[in-house]
GROMACS .gro file of C-alpha atoms in nm:
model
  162
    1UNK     CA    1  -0.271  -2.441  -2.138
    2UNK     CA    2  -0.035  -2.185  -2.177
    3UNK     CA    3  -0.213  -1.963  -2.007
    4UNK     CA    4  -0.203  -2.165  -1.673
    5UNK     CA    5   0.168  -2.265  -1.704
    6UNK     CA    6   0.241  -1.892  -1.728
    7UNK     CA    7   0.004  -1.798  -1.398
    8UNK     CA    8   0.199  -2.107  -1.252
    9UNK     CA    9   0.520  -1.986  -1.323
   10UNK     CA   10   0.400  -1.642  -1.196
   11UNK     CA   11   0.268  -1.707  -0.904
   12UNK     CA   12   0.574  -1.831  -0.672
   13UNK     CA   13   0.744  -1.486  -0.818
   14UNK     CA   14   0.464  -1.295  -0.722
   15UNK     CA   15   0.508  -1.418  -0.361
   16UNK     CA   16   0.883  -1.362  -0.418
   17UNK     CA   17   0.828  -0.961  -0.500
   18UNK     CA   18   0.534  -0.929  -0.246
   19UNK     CA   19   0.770  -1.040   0.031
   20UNK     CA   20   1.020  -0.723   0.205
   21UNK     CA   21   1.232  -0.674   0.494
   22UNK     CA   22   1.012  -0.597   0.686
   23UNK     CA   23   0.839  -0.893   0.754
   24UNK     CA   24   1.029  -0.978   1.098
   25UNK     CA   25   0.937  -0.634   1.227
   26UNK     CA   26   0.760  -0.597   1.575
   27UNK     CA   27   0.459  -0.457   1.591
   28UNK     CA   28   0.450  -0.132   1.881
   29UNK     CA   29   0.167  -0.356   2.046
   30UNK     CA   30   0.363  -0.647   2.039
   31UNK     CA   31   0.695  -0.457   2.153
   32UNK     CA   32   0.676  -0.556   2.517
   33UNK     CA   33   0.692  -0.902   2.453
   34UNK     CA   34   0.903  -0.971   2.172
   35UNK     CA   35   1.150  -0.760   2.397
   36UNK     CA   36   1.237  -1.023   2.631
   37UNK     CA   37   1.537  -1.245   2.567
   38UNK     CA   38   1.901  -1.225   2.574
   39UNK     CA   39   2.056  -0.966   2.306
   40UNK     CA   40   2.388  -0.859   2.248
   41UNK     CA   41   2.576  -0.578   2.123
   42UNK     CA   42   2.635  -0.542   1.797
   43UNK     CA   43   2.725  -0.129   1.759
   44UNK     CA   44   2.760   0.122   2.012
   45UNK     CA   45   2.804   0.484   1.847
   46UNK     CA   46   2.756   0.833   1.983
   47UNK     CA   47   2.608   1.113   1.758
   48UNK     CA   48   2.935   1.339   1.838
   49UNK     CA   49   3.244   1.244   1.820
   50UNK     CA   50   3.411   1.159   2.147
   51UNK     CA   51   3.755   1.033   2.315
   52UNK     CA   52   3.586   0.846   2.630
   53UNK     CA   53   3.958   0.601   2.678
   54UNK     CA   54   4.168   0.940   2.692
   55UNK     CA   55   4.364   0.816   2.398
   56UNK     CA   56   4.342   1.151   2.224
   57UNK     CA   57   4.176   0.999   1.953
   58UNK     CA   58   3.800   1.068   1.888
   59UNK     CA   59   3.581   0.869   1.746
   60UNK     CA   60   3.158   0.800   1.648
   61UNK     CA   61   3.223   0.424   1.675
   62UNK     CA   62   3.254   0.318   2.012
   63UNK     CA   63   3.238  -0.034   1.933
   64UNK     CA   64   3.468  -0.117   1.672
   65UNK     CA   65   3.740   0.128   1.801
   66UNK     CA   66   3.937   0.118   2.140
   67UNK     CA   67   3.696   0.355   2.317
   68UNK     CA   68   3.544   0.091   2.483
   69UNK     CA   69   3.663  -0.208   2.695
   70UNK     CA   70   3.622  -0.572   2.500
   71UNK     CA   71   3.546  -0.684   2.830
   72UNK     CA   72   3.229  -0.420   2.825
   73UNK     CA   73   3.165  -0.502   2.435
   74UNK     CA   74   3.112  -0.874   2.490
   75UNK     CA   75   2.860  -0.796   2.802
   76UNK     CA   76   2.475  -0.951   2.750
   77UNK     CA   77   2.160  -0.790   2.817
   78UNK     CA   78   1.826  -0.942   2.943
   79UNK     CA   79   1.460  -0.841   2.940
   80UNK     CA   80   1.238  -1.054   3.132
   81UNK     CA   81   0.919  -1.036   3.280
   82UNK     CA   82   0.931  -0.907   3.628
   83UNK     CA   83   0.726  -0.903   3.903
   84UNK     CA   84   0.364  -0.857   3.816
   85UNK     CA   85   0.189  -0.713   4.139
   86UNK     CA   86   0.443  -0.429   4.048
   87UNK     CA   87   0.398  -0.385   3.704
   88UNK     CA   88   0.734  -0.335   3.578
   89UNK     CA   89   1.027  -0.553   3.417
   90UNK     CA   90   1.357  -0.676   3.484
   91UNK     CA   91   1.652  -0.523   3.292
   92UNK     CA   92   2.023  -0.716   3.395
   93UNK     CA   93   2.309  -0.681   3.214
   94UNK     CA   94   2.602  -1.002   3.256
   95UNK     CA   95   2.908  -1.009   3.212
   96UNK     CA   96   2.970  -1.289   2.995
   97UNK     CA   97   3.321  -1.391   2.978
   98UNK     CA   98   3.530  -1.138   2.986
   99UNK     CA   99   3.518  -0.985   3.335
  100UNK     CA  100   3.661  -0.656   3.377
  101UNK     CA  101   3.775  -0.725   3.733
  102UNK     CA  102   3.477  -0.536   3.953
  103UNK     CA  103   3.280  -0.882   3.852
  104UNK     CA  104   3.384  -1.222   3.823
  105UNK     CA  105   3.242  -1.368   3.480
  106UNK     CA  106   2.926  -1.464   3.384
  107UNK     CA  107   2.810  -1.217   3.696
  108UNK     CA  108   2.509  -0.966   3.675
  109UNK     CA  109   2.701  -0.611   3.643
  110UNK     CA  110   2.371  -0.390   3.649
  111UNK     CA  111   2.006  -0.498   3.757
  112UNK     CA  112   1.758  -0.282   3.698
  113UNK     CA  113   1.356  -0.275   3.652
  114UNK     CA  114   1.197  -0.080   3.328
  115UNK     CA  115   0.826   0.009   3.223
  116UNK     CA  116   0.796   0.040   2.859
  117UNK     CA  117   0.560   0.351   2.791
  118UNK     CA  118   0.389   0.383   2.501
  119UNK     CA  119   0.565   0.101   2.335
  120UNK     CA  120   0.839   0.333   2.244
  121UNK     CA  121   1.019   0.473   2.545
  122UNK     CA  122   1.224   0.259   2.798
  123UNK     CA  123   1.173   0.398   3.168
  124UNK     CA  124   1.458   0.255   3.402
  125UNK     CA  125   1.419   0.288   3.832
  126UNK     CA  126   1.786   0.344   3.799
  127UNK     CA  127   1.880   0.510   3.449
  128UNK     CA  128   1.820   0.741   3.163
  129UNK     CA  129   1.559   0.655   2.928
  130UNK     CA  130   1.593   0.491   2.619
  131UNK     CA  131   1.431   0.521   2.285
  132UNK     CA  132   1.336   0.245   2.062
  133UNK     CA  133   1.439   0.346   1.740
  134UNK     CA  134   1.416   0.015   1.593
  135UNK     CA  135   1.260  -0.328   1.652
  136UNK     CA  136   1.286  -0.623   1.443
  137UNK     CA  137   1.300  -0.954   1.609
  138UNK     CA  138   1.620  -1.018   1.550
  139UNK     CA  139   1.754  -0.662   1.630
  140UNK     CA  140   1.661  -0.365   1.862
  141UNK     CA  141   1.859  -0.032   1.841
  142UNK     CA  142   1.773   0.231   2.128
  143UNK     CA  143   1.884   0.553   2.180
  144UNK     CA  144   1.993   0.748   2.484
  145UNK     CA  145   2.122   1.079   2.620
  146UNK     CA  146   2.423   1.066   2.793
  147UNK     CA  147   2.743   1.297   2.914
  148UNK     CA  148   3.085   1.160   2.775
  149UNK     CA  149   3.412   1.382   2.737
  150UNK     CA  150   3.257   1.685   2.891
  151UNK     CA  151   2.972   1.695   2.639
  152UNK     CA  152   2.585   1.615   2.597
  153UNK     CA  153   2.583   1.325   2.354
  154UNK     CA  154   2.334   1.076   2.203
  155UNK     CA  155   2.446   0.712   2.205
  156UNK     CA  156   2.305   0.453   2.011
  157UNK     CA  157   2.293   0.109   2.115
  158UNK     CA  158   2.244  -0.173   1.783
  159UNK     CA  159   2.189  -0.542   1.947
  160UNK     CA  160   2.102  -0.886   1.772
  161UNK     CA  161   1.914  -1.133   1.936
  162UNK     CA  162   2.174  -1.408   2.137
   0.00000   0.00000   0.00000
């Protein structure tokens, strides 16, 4: 008897130990998929240090510092399925409620169509490449090359599922 109370007692802590975080993770073959939705930011950071506002301050986190516009920060982006005789899909970024003046609010700022190669790279029409670095499906952080203050930098994008 006390031999099943103990495997009883075991058992649910077992499951408990067995579980980890990465149990939401994407699978790569699932990646194209499980990319469409609405995410938003939730870090922007460059691998060098850079003063992209002109403030003479530099910084690694563009997000949480003044580098970079609220009304950019608070911007949404969408993956969607796009037109199937073409084989690609549709990349927009809105933007949301803050406009910064080019847009009204709640506008599409950039449209774009992507190809996801080998469930790891992001291929644009219109844009750099970016890397998937991360997938969960809650969050997705992608890389990219890009030029800011004169210099070759990497930037890395965190979002969180919206």
């Amino acid at each position: 008897m006390k031999t099943n109370i103990f495997i009883f007692l075991a058992f649910p802590m077992l499951l408990f130990l067995s579980c980890n975080s990465d149990d939401d993770s994407v699978a790569e073959s699932d990646r194209k998929q499980a990319l469409f939705g609405q995410w938003e930011y939730e870090a922007i950071d460059s691998n060098t240090a850079v003063d992209i506002n002109g403030d003479g301050t530099v910084n690694i986190d563009l997000y949480n510092t003044n580098e970079i516009r609220q009304c950019l920060k608070d911007n949404l982006t969408f993956f969607s399925d796009g037109p199937a005789d073409e084989g690609k899909d549709s990349y927009t970024i809105n933007e949301n409620g803050l406009s910064c003046g080019d847009v009204a609010a709640f506008a599409n700022v950039e449209k774009d169509q992507y190809e996801l190669i080998n469930n790891e790279i992001l291929r644009f029409d219109n844009k750099d490449d970016m890397t998937i670095i991360e997938f969960s499906q809650n969050r997705l952080v992608l890389e990219q090359d890009d030029f800011l203050d004169n210099q070759d930098v990497v930037i890395t994008y965190t979002f969180k599922r919206s």
